[in-house]
């Protein structure tokens, strides 16, 4: 086992790491149902997996990771499940101050905050402030996040700045637009991982995924391991990224 892990690590080129990894962590519910457990058990197991994967990304020297925790569409789930997820996220943010912050992780939440409870909003501010001066990986937790909502939100803010005379429409270009997104100042996604066999974006980082390399696995998120992460990175390093040009 140890030998296998070392071998995989050895295959990773530390000079060609993806700068920003996106993860659509999917399959928690199916993982639980398969075991005769309530869906909530899958979400709890998924939260443990997330800690392991973020810690490994940080140890490897990855600079940014964005994880899809709750989409703008997930409100359509049964109230019981939504309440459980909100409570789990609240505790995750609380505990992250001790665990992930100890790992030097910078934690940020991206998405629309207005629909979240006051308690979660306060905890987000607290966790963000608590970890702001860390120097390790930046972890964006996409919470009540939707790619379309993010773009509409950006357009509204651009319009406000134009109305207030702070911005001239001629100044709008792709670079300026990206500065109005929740991921302001961060690079686009290089490697997008989705578990559970689904092969769709589900409204995740529509702008930032423009040129992402996509990597899919049938494994359900709670079963995803550091070994799987290494495999995704090795695959990524063997792809030819051309960005519309031709292979060098
Ligand atoms: C992903 O697992 C976690 C969230 C969407 C919050 P799911 O809950 O979507 O699990 P499946 O897809 O139903 O198995
Ligand atoms: C995407 O998963 C959202 C998150 C992982 C938070 P879903 O399970 O909600 O997506 P669909 O419904 O399968 O597209
Ligand atoms: Mg799902």
PDB file of C-alpha atoms and ligand atoms in Angstrom:
ATOM      1  CA  UNK A   1       0.000   0.000   0.000  1.00  0.00           C
ATOM      2  CA  UNK A   2       2.714   2.443   1.064  1.00  0.00           C
ATOM      3  CA  UNK A   3       4.811   1.365  -1.906  1.00  0.00           C
ATOM      4  CA  UNK A   4       1.913   2.091  -4.260  1.00  0.00           C
ATOM      5  CA  UNK A   5       1.361   5.556  -2.815  1.00  0.00           C
ATOM      6  CA  UNK A   6       5.044   6.439  -3.164  1.00  0.00           C
ATOM      7  CA  UNK A   7       5.113   5.170  -6.719  1.00  0.00           C
ATOM      8  CA  UNK A   8       2.133   7.345  -7.682  1.00  0.00           C
ATOM      9  CA  UNK A   9       3.657  10.394  -6.000  1.00  0.00           C
ATOM     10  CA  UNK A  10       6.824   9.765  -7.939  1.00  0.00           C
ATOM     11  CA  UNK A  11       4.912   9.999 -11.217  1.00  0.00           C
ATOM     12  CA  UNK A  12       3.660  13.501 -10.443  1.00  0.00           C
ATOM     13  CA  UNK A  13       5.732  16.323 -11.885  1.00  0.00           C
ATOM     14  CA  UNK A  14       5.863  18.960  -9.114  1.00  0.00           C
ATOM     15  CA  UNK A  15       6.642  21.594 -11.737  1.00  0.00           C
ATOM     16  CA  UNK A  16       3.415  20.983 -13.674  1.00  0.00           C
ATOM     17  CA  UNK A  17       0.784  20.975 -10.955  1.00  0.00           C
ATOM     18  CA  UNK A  18      -2.637  22.443 -11.707  1.00  0.00           C
ATOM     19  CA  UNK A  19      -2.779  25.828 -10.038  1.00  0.00           C
ATOM     20  CA  UNK A  20      -6.516  25.660  -9.373  1.00  0.00           C
ATOM     21  CA  UNK A  21      -8.513  22.449  -8.880  1.00  0.00           C
ATOM     22  CA  UNK A  22     -12.321  22.426  -8.913  1.00  0.00           C
ATOM     23  CA  UNK A  23     -14.244  19.540  -7.371  1.00  0.00           C
ATOM     24  CA  UNK A  24     -17.893  18.645  -7.889  1.00  0.00           C
ATOM     25  CA  UNK A  25     -18.163  16.262  -4.976  1.00  0.00           C
ATOM     26  CA  UNK A  26     -21.084  14.126  -5.983  1.00  0.00           C
ATOM     27  CA  UNK A  27     -22.574  10.804  -4.895  1.00  0.00           C
ATOM     28  CA  UNK A  28     -22.935  11.221  -1.140  1.00  0.00           C
ATOM     29  CA  UNK A  29     -26.603  10.244  -1.209  1.00  0.00           C
ATOM     30  CA  UNK A  30     -26.046   7.152  -3.358  1.00  0.00           C
ATOM     31  CA  UNK A  31     -23.129   6.102  -1.132  1.00  0.00           C
ATOM     32  CA  UNK A  32     -25.428   6.122   1.904  1.00  0.00           C
ATOM     33  CA  UNK A  33     -28.413   4.515   0.164  1.00  0.00           C
ATOM     34  CA  UNK A  34     -26.188   1.638  -1.018  1.00  0.00           C
ATOM     35  CA  UNK A  35     -25.379   0.958   2.624  1.00  0.00           C
ATOM     36  CA  UNK A  36     -28.974   1.214   3.830  1.00  0.00           C
ATOM     37  CA  UNK A  37     -28.137   4.482   5.608  1.00  0.00           C
ATOM     38  CA  UNK A  38     -29.947   7.841   5.494  1.00  0.00           C
ATOM     39  CA  UNK A  39     -28.584  10.277   2.873  1.00  0.00           C
ATOM     40  CA  UNK A  40     -27.279  12.461   5.702  1.00  0.00           C
ATOM     41  CA  UNK A  41     -24.743   9.752   6.598  1.00  0.00           C
ATOM     42  CA  UNK A  42     -23.307  10.136   3.110  1.00  0.00           C
ATOM     43  CA  UNK A  43     -22.941  13.879   3.565  1.00  0.00           C
ATOM     44  CA  UNK A  44     -21.093  13.370   6.855  1.00  0.00           C
ATOM     45  CA  UNK A  45     -18.759  10.826   5.270  1.00  0.00           C
ATOM     46  CA  UNK A  46     -18.250  13.247   2.364  1.00  0.00           C
ATOM     47  CA  UNK A  47     -17.162  16.004   4.732  1.00  0.00           C
ATOM     48  CA  UNK A  48     -14.426  13.718   6.120  1.00  0.00           C
ATOM     49  CA  UNK A  49     -13.221  12.924   2.596  1.00  0.00           C
ATOM     50  CA  UNK A  50     -13.082  16.626   1.825  1.00  0.00           C
ATOM     51  CA  UNK A  51     -10.719  17.334   4.729  1.00  0.00           C
ATOM     52  CA  UNK A  52      -8.332  14.604   3.578  1.00  0.00           C
ATOM     53  CA  UNK A  53      -8.299  15.816  -0.027  1.00  0.00           C
ATOM     54  CA  UNK A  54      -7.803  19.487   0.837  1.00  0.00           C
ATOM     55  CA  UNK A  55      -4.987  18.598   3.231  1.00  0.00           C
ATOM     56  CA  UNK A  56      -3.266  16.545   0.529  1.00  0.00           C
ATOM     57  CA  UNK A  57      -3.663  19.326  -2.068  1.00  0.00           C
ATOM     58  CA  UNK A  58      -2.126  21.746   0.396  1.00  0.00           C
ATOM     59  CA  UNK A  59       0.769  19.374   1.117  1.00  0.00           C
ATOM     60  CA  UNK A  60       1.387  18.969  -2.596  1.00  0.00           C
ATOM     61  CA  UNK A  61       1.628  22.718  -3.105  1.00  0.00           C
ATOM     62  CA  UNK A  62      -1.613  23.282  -5.047  1.00  0.00           C
ATOM     63  CA  UNK A  63      -2.496  26.976  -4.717  1.00  0.00           C
ATOM     64  CA  UNK A  64      -6.315  26.992  -5.054  1.00  0.00           C
ATOM     65  CA  UNK A  65      -9.143  24.513  -4.642  1.00  0.00           C
ATOM     66  CA  UNK A  66     -12.854  25.232  -5.112  1.00  0.00           C
ATOM     67  CA  UNK A  67     -15.333  22.673  -3.836  1.00  0.00           C
ATOM     68  CA  UNK A  68     -19.012  22.570  -4.722  1.00  0.00           C
ATOM     69  CA  UNK A  69     -20.789  22.147  -1.386  1.00  0.00           C
ATOM     70  CA  UNK A  70     -24.292  23.478  -2.063  1.00  0.00           C
ATOM     71  CA  UNK A  71     -25.718  24.752  -5.332  1.00  0.00           C
ATOM     72  CA  UNK A  72     -28.424  27.350  -5.904  1.00  0.00           C
ATOM     73  CA  UNK A  73     -30.486  24.402  -7.195  1.00  0.00           C
ATOM     74  CA  UNK A  74     -29.997  22.258  -4.075  1.00  0.00           C
ATOM     75  CA  UNK A  75     -32.732  24.212  -2.220  1.00  0.00           C
ATOM     76  CA  UNK A  76     -35.186  22.045  -4.154  1.00  0.00           C
ATOM     77  CA  UNK A  77     -34.258  19.013  -2.013  1.00  0.00           C
ATOM     78  CA  UNK A  78     -36.464  17.933   0.924  1.00  0.00           C
ATOM     79  CA  UNK A  79     -36.301  20.468   3.782  1.00  0.00           C
ATOM     80  CA  UNK A  80     -34.866  17.852   6.100  1.00  0.00           C
ATOM     81  CA  UNK A  81     -31.873  17.292   3.811  1.00  0.00           C
ATOM     82  CA  UNK A  82     -31.331  21.021   3.227  1.00  0.00           C
ATOM     83  CA  UNK A  83     -31.392  21.637   7.000  1.00  0.00           C
ATOM     84  CA  UNK A  84     -28.923  18.818   7.568  1.00  0.00           C
ATOM     85  CA  UNK A  85     -26.557  20.154   4.893  1.00  0.00           C
ATOM     86  CA  UNK A  86     -26.721  23.701   6.277  1.00  0.00           C
ATOM     87  CA  UNK A  87     -25.946  22.426   9.760  1.00  0.00           C
ATOM     88  CA  UNK A  88     -23.099  20.275   8.447  1.00  0.00           C
ATOM     89  CA  UNK A  89     -21.625  23.257   6.594  1.00  0.00           C
ATOM     90  CA  UNK A  90     -21.939  25.417   9.693  1.00  0.00           C
ATOM     91  CA  UNK A  91     -20.023  22.835  11.730  1.00  0.00           C
ATOM     92  CA  UNK A  92     -17.513  22.358   8.929  1.00  0.00           C
ATOM     93  CA  UNK A  93     -16.736  26.078   8.959  1.00  0.00           C
ATOM     94  CA  UNK A  94     -16.535  26.085  12.761  1.00  0.00           C
ATOM     95  CA  UNK A  95     -14.220  23.081  12.934  1.00  0.00           C
ATOM     96  CA  UNK A  96     -12.177  24.316  10.008  1.00  0.00           C
ATOM     97  CA  UNK A  97     -10.909  27.080  12.265  1.00  0.00           C
ATOM     98  CA  UNK A  98      -9.186  24.385  14.307  1.00  0.00           C
ATOM     99  CA  UNK A  99      -8.377  21.677  11.774  1.00  0.00           C
ATOM    100  CA  UNK A 100      -7.822  23.188   8.334  1.00  0.00           C
ATOM    101  CA  UNK A 101      -6.595  26.495   9.733  1.00  0.00           C
ATOM    102  CA  UNK A 102      -3.965  24.504  11.609  1.00  0.00           C
ATOM    103  CA  UNK A 103      -2.917  23.240   8.174  1.00  0.00           C
ATOM    104  CA  UNK A 104      -2.410  26.845   7.055  1.00  0.00           C
ATOM    105  CA  UNK A 105      -5.461  26.789   4.722  1.00  0.00           C
ATOM    106  CA  UNK A 106      -7.167  30.057   3.720  1.00  0.00           C
ATOM    107  CA  UNK A 107     -10.936  29.478   3.726  1.00  0.00           C
ATOM    108  CA  UNK A 108     -13.406  31.522   1.701  1.00  0.00           C
ATOM    109  CA  UNK A 109     -17.051  31.058   0.816  1.00  0.00           C
ATOM    110  CA  UNK A 110     -18.270  31.872  -2.687  1.00  0.00           C
ATOM    111  CA  UNK A 111     -21.895  32.205  -3.707  1.00  0.00           C
ATOM    112  CA  UNK A 112     -24.869  34.315  -2.748  1.00  0.00           C
ATOM    113  CA  UNK A 113     -25.049  34.915   0.993  1.00  0.00           C
ATOM    114  CA  UNK A 114     -28.418  36.663   1.210  1.00  0.00           C
ATOM    115  CA  UNK A 115     -30.396  33.392   1.268  1.00  0.00           C
ATOM    116  CA  UNK A 116     -28.215  31.868   4.030  1.00  0.00           C
ATOM    117  CA  UNK A 117     -29.125  32.025   7.720  1.00  0.00           C
ATOM    118  CA  UNK A 118     -27.660  34.805   9.841  1.00  0.00           C
ATOM    119  CA  UNK A 119     -25.769  32.167  11.838  1.00  0.00           C
ATOM    120  CA  UNK A 120     -24.008  30.793   8.749  1.00  0.00           C
ATOM    121  CA  UNK A 121     -23.296  34.269   7.403  1.00  0.00           C
ATOM    122  CA  UNK A 122     -21.630  35.231  10.695  1.00  0.00           C
ATOM    123  CA  UNK A 123     -19.651  31.978  10.799  1.00  0.00           C
ATOM    124  CA  UNK A 124     -18.414  32.530   7.229  1.00  0.00           C
ATOM    125  CA  UNK A 125     -17.107  35.983   8.172  1.00  0.00           C
ATOM    126  CA  UNK A 126     -15.472  34.551  11.287  1.00  0.00           C
ATOM    127  CA  UNK A 127     -13.788  31.643   9.502  1.00  0.00           C
ATOM    128  CA  UNK A 128     -12.645  33.856   6.629  1.00  0.00           C
ATOM    129  CA  UNK A 129     -11.146  36.405   9.028  1.00  0.00           C
ATOM    130  CA  UNK A 130      -9.565  33.678  11.162  1.00  0.00           C
ATOM    131  CA  UNK A 131      -7.766  32.102   8.194  1.00  0.00           C
ATOM    132  CA  UNK A 132      -7.123  35.229   6.099  1.00  0.00           C
ATOM    133  CA  UNK A 133      -3.453  35.506   7.049  1.00  0.00           C
ATOM    134  CA  UNK A 134      -2.623  31.875   6.387  1.00  0.00           C
ATOM    135  CA  UNK A 135      -0.210  31.262   3.550  1.00  0.00           C
ATOM    136  CA  UNK A 136      -1.225  27.801   2.304  1.00  0.00           C
ATOM    137  CA  UNK A 137      -3.849  26.699  -0.194  1.00  0.00           C
ATOM    138  CA  UNK A 138      -6.900  28.915  -0.751  1.00  0.00           C
ATOM    139  CA  UNK A 139     -10.044  26.803  -0.358  1.00  0.00           C
ATOM    140  CA  UNK A 140     -13.207  28.291  -1.820  1.00  0.00           C
ATOM    141  CA  UNK A 141     -16.323  26.628  -0.481  1.00  0.00           C
ATOM    142  CA  UNK A 142     -19.081  27.116  -3.059  1.00  0.00           C
ATOM    143  CA  UNK A 143     -22.089  27.541  -0.816  1.00  0.00           C
ATOM    144  CA  UNK A 144     -25.392  28.593  -2.334  1.00  0.00           C
ATOM    145  CA  UNK A 145     -23.323  28.952  -5.473  1.00  0.00           C
ATOM    146  CA  UNK A 146     -24.629  28.967  -9.050  1.00  0.00           C
ATOM    147  CA  UNK A 147     -22.593  29.912 -12.105  1.00  0.00           C
ATOM    148  CA  UNK A 148     -25.477  31.808 -13.675  1.00  0.00           C
ATOM    149  CA  UNK A 149     -26.264  33.625 -10.421  1.00  0.00           C
ATOM    150  CA  UNK A 150     -22.591  34.632 -10.210  1.00  0.00           C
ATOM    151  CA  UNK A 151     -22.652  36.095 -13.729  1.00  0.00           C
ATOM    152  CA  UNK A 152     -25.932  37.961 -13.128  1.00  0.00           C
ATOM    153  CA  UNK A 153     -24.555  39.258  -9.810  1.00  0.00           C
ATOM    154  CA  UNK A 154     -21.429  40.518 -11.634  1.00  0.00           C
ATOM    155  CA  UNK A 155     -23.503  42.246 -14.333  1.00  0.00           C
ATOM    156  CA  UNK A 156     -25.613  43.998 -11.690  1.00  0.00           C
ATOM    157  CA  UNK A 157     -22.512  45.279  -9.887  1.00  0.00           C
ATOM    158  CA  UNK A 158     -21.011  46.459 -13.173  1.00  0.00           C
ATOM    159  CA  UNK A 159     -24.238  48.363 -13.931  1.00  0.00           C
ATOM    160  CA  UNK A 160     -24.179  49.960 -10.468  1.00  0.00           C
ATOM    161  CA  UNK A 161     -20.576  51.082 -10.965  1.00  0.00           C
ATOM    162  CA  UNK A 162     -21.473  52.558 -14.361  1.00  0.00           C
ATOM    163  CA  UNK A 163     -24.483  54.388 -12.887  1.00  0.00           C
ATOM    164  CA  UNK A 164     -22.284  55.703 -10.059  1.00  0.00           C
ATOM    165  CA  UNK A 165     -19.769  56.972 -12.612  1.00  0.00           C
ATOM    166  CA  UNK A 166     -17.034  54.633 -11.306  1.00  0.00           C
ATOM    167  CA  UNK A 167     -16.802  52.651 -14.518  1.00  0.00           C
ATOM    168  CA  UNK A 168     -16.891  53.453 -18.199  1.00  0.00           C
ATOM    169  CA  UNK A 169     -18.563  50.781 -20.412  1.00  0.00           C
ATOM    170  CA  UNK A 170     -15.565  50.961 -22.776  1.00  0.00           C
ATOM    171  CA  UNK A 171     -13.373  49.606 -19.971  1.00  0.00           C
ATOM    172  CA  UNK A 172     -15.284  46.306 -19.834  1.00  0.00           C
ATOM    173  CA  UNK A 173     -13.248  43.385 -21.109  1.00  0.00           C
ATOM    174  CA  UNK A 174     -12.787  39.766 -19.992  1.00  0.00           C
ATOM    175  CA  UNK A 175     -10.209  40.687 -17.382  1.00  0.00           C
ATOM    176  CA  UNK A 176     -12.383  43.392 -15.840  1.00  0.00           C
ATOM    177  CA  UNK A 177     -15.454  41.151 -15.919  1.00  0.00           C
ATOM    178  CA  UNK A 178     -13.630  38.402 -14.025  1.00  0.00           C
ATOM    179  CA  UNK A 179     -12.844  40.916 -11.298  1.00  0.00           C
ATOM    180  CA  UNK A 180     -16.574  41.147 -10.578  1.00  0.00           C
ATOM    181  CA  UNK A 181     -16.857  37.394  -9.979  1.00  0.00           C
ATOM    182  CA  UNK A 182     -16.648  35.730  -6.566  1.00  0.00           C
ATOM    183  CA  UNK A 183     -13.242  34.320  -7.534  1.00  0.00           C
ATOM    184  CA  UNK A 184     -11.714  37.775  -8.070  1.00  0.00           C
ATOM    185  CA  UNK A 185      -7.932  37.654  -8.242  1.00  0.00           C
ATOM    186  CA  UNK A 186      -7.787  33.877  -8.627  1.00  0.00           C
ATOM    187  CA  UNK A 187      -6.718  31.882 -11.687  1.00  0.00           C
ATOM    188  CA  UNK A 188      -9.255  29.914 -13.776  1.00  0.00           C
ATOM    189  CA  UNK A 189      -9.823  26.222 -13.070  1.00  0.00           C
ATOM    190  CA  UNK A 190      -7.097  24.016 -14.566  1.00  0.00           C
ATOM    191  CA  UNK A 191      -8.435  20.633 -13.475  1.00  0.00           C
ATOM    192  CA  UNK A 192     -12.091  19.883 -12.790  1.00  0.00           C
ATOM    193  CA  UNK A 193     -12.875  16.642 -10.975  1.00  0.00           C
ATOM    194  CA  UNK A 194     -16.394  15.191 -10.705  1.00  0.00           C
ATOM    195  CA  UNK A 195     -17.180  11.997  -8.860  1.00  0.00           C
ATOM    196  CA  UNK A 196     -20.168   9.613  -9.082  1.00  0.00           C
ATOM    197  CA  UNK A 197     -20.153   9.046 -12.841  1.00  0.00           C
ATOM    198  CA  UNK A 198     -22.156  12.149 -13.773  1.00  0.00           C
ATOM    199  CA  UNK A 199     -20.565  14.134 -16.574  1.00  0.00           C
ATOM    200  CA  UNK A 200     -22.041  17.620 -16.376  1.00  0.00           C
ATOM    201  CA  UNK A 201     -21.199  21.003 -14.873  1.00  0.00           C
ATOM    202  CA  UNK A 202     -24.437  21.433 -12.881  1.00  0.00           C
ATOM    203  CA  UNK A 203     -23.964  25.234 -12.964  1.00  0.00           C
ATOM    204  CA  UNK A 204     -20.459  25.129 -11.421  1.00  0.00           C
ATOM    205  CA  UNK A 205     -18.017  27.947 -12.239  1.00  0.00           C
ATOM    206  CA  UNK A 206     -19.307  28.490 -15.786  1.00  0.00           C
ATOM    207  CA  UNK A 207     -16.853  31.301 -16.531  1.00  0.00           C
ATOM    208  CA  UNK A 208     -13.828  29.854 -14.732  1.00  0.00           C
ATOM    209  CA  UNK A 209     -14.153  26.383 -16.293  1.00  0.00           C
ATOM    210  CA  UNK A 210     -13.833  27.676 -19.899  1.00  0.00           C
ATOM    211  CA  UNK A 211     -10.567  25.828 -20.478  1.00  0.00           C
ATOM    212  CA  UNK A 212     -10.539  23.373 -17.586  1.00  0.00           C
ATOM    213  CA  UNK A 213      -9.358  19.817 -18.174  1.00  0.00           C
ATOM    214  CA  UNK A 214     -12.189  17.597 -16.972  1.00  0.00           C
ATOM    215  CA  UNK A 215     -11.661  14.366 -15.081  1.00  0.00           C
ATOM    216  CA  UNK A 216     -14.508  12.045 -14.189  1.00  0.00           C
ATOM    217  CA  UNK A 217     -14.671   8.959 -11.997  1.00  0.00           C
ATOM    218  CA  UNK A 218     -17.514   6.589 -11.205  1.00  0.00           C
ATOM    219  CA  UNK A 219     -16.419   6.496  -7.578  1.00  0.00           C
ATOM    220  CA  UNK A 220     -18.834   8.105  -5.152  1.00  0.00           C
ATOM    221  CA  UNK A 221     -17.388  11.079  -3.268  1.00  0.00           C
ATOM    222  CA  UNK A 222     -17.073   9.427   0.188  1.00  0.00           C
ATOM    223  CA  UNK A 223     -14.975   6.672  -1.480  1.00  0.00           C
ATOM    224  CA  UNK A 224     -12.647   9.143  -3.235  1.00  0.00           C
ATOM    225  CA  UNK A 225      -9.061   8.785  -1.988  1.00  0.00           C
ATOM    226  CA  UNK A 226      -5.726  10.586  -2.135  1.00  0.00           C
ATOM    227  CA  UNK A 227      -4.713   7.887  -4.616  1.00  0.00           C
ATOM    228  CA  UNK A 228      -7.605   8.941  -6.910  1.00  0.00           C
ATOM    229  CA  UNK A 229      -6.527  12.568  -6.592  1.00  0.00           C
ATOM    230  CA  UNK A 230      -3.004  11.612  -7.652  1.00  0.00           C
ATOM    231  CA  UNK A 231      -4.378   9.707 -10.643  1.00  0.00           C
ATOM    232  CA  UNK A 232      -6.408  12.751 -11.720  1.00  0.00           C
ATOM    233  CA  UNK A 233      -3.307  14.940 -11.517  1.00  0.00           C
ATOM    234  CA  UNK A 234      -1.189  12.448 -13.462  1.00  0.00           C
ATOM    235  CA  UNK A 235      -3.861  12.337 -16.203  1.00  0.00           C
ATOM    236  CA  UNK A 236      -3.972  16.127 -16.220  1.00  0.00           C
ATOM    237  CA  UNK A 237      -0.206  16.311 -16.635  1.00  0.00           C
ATOM    238  CA  UNK A 238      -0.387  14.046 -19.673  1.00  0.00           C
ATOM    239  CA  UNK A 239      -2.941  16.135 -21.537  1.00  0.00           C
ATOM    240  CA  UNK A 240      -2.032  18.588 -24.282  1.00  0.00           C
ATOM    241  CA  UNK A 241      -3.490  21.943 -23.343  1.00  0.00           C
ATOM    242  CA  UNK A 242      -3.669  24.005 -26.500  1.00  0.00           C
ATOM    243  CA  UNK A 243      -6.060  26.853 -25.680  1.00  0.00           C
ATOM    244  CA  UNK A 244      -7.047  27.002 -29.330  1.00  0.00           C
ATOM    245  CA  UNK A 245      -3.461  27.035 -30.544  1.00  0.00           C
ATOM    246  CA  UNK A 246      -1.355  24.121 -31.752  1.00  0.00           C
ATOM    247  CA  UNK A 247       0.787  21.686 -29.767  1.00  0.00           C
ATOM    248  CA  UNK A 248       4.222  23.122 -28.990  1.00  0.00           C
TER     249      UNK A 248
HETATM  250  C1  LIG B   1     -23.291  15.658  -3.385  1.00  0.00           C
HETATM  251  O1  LIG B   1     -23.937  14.447  -3.159  1.00  0.00           O
HETATM  252  C2  LIG B   1     -23.439  16.616  -2.237  1.00  0.00           C
HETATM  253  C3  LIG B   1     -24.391  17.699  -2.487  1.00  0.00           C
HETATM  254  C4  LIG B   1     -25.023  17.938  -3.598  1.00  0.00           C
HETATM  255  C5  LIG B   1     -24.663  18.576  -1.369  1.00  0.00           C
HETATM  256  P1  LIG B   1     -25.450  14.223  -3.549  1.00  0.00           P
HETATM  257  O2  LIG B   1     -26.288  14.540  -2.365  1.00  0.00           O
HETATM  258  O3  LIG B   1     -25.799  14.953  -4.773  1.00  0.00           O
HETATM  259  O4  LIG B   1     -25.469  12.666  -3.786  1.00  0.00           O
HETATM  260  P2  LIG B   1     -26.272  11.889  -4.913  1.00  0.00           P
HETATM  261  O5  LIG B   1     -25.893  12.498  -6.228  1.00  0.00           O
HETATM  262  O6  LIG B   1     -27.718  12.073  -4.613  1.00  0.00           O
HETATM  263  O7  LIG B   1     -25.821  10.486  -4.783  1.00  0.00           O
HETATM  264  C1  LIG B   2     -23.981  19.345  -7.884  1.00  0.00           C
HETATM  265  O1  LIG B   2     -24.462  18.100  -7.528  1.00  0.00           O
HETATM  266  C2  LIG B   2     -23.995  20.242  -6.694  1.00  0.00           C
HETATM  267  C3  LIG B   2     -23.043  19.908  -5.636  1.00  0.00           C
HETATM  268  C4  LIG B   2     -22.155  18.969  -5.678  1.00  0.00           C
HETATM  269  C5  LIG B   2     -23.130  20.739  -4.465  1.00  0.00           C
HETATM  270  P1  LIG B   2     -26.013  17.719  -7.723  1.00  0.00           P
HETATM  271  O2  LIG B   2     -26.123  16.310  -7.291  1.00  0.00           O
HETATM  272  O3  LIG B   2     -26.853  18.708  -7.027  1.00  0.00           O
HETATM  273  O4  LIG B   2     -26.187  17.904  -9.288  1.00  0.00           O
HETATM  274  P2  LIG B   2     -27.187  17.232 -10.307  1.00  0.00           P
HETATM  275  O5  LIG B   2     -28.574  17.499  -9.789  1.00  0.00           O
HETATM  276  O6  LIG B   2     -26.886  15.780 -10.340  1.00  0.00           O
HETATM  277  O7  LIG B   2     -26.889  17.910 -11.601  1.00  0.00           O
HETATM  278 MG1  LIG B   3     -25.772  14.469  -6.747  1.00  0.00          MG
END
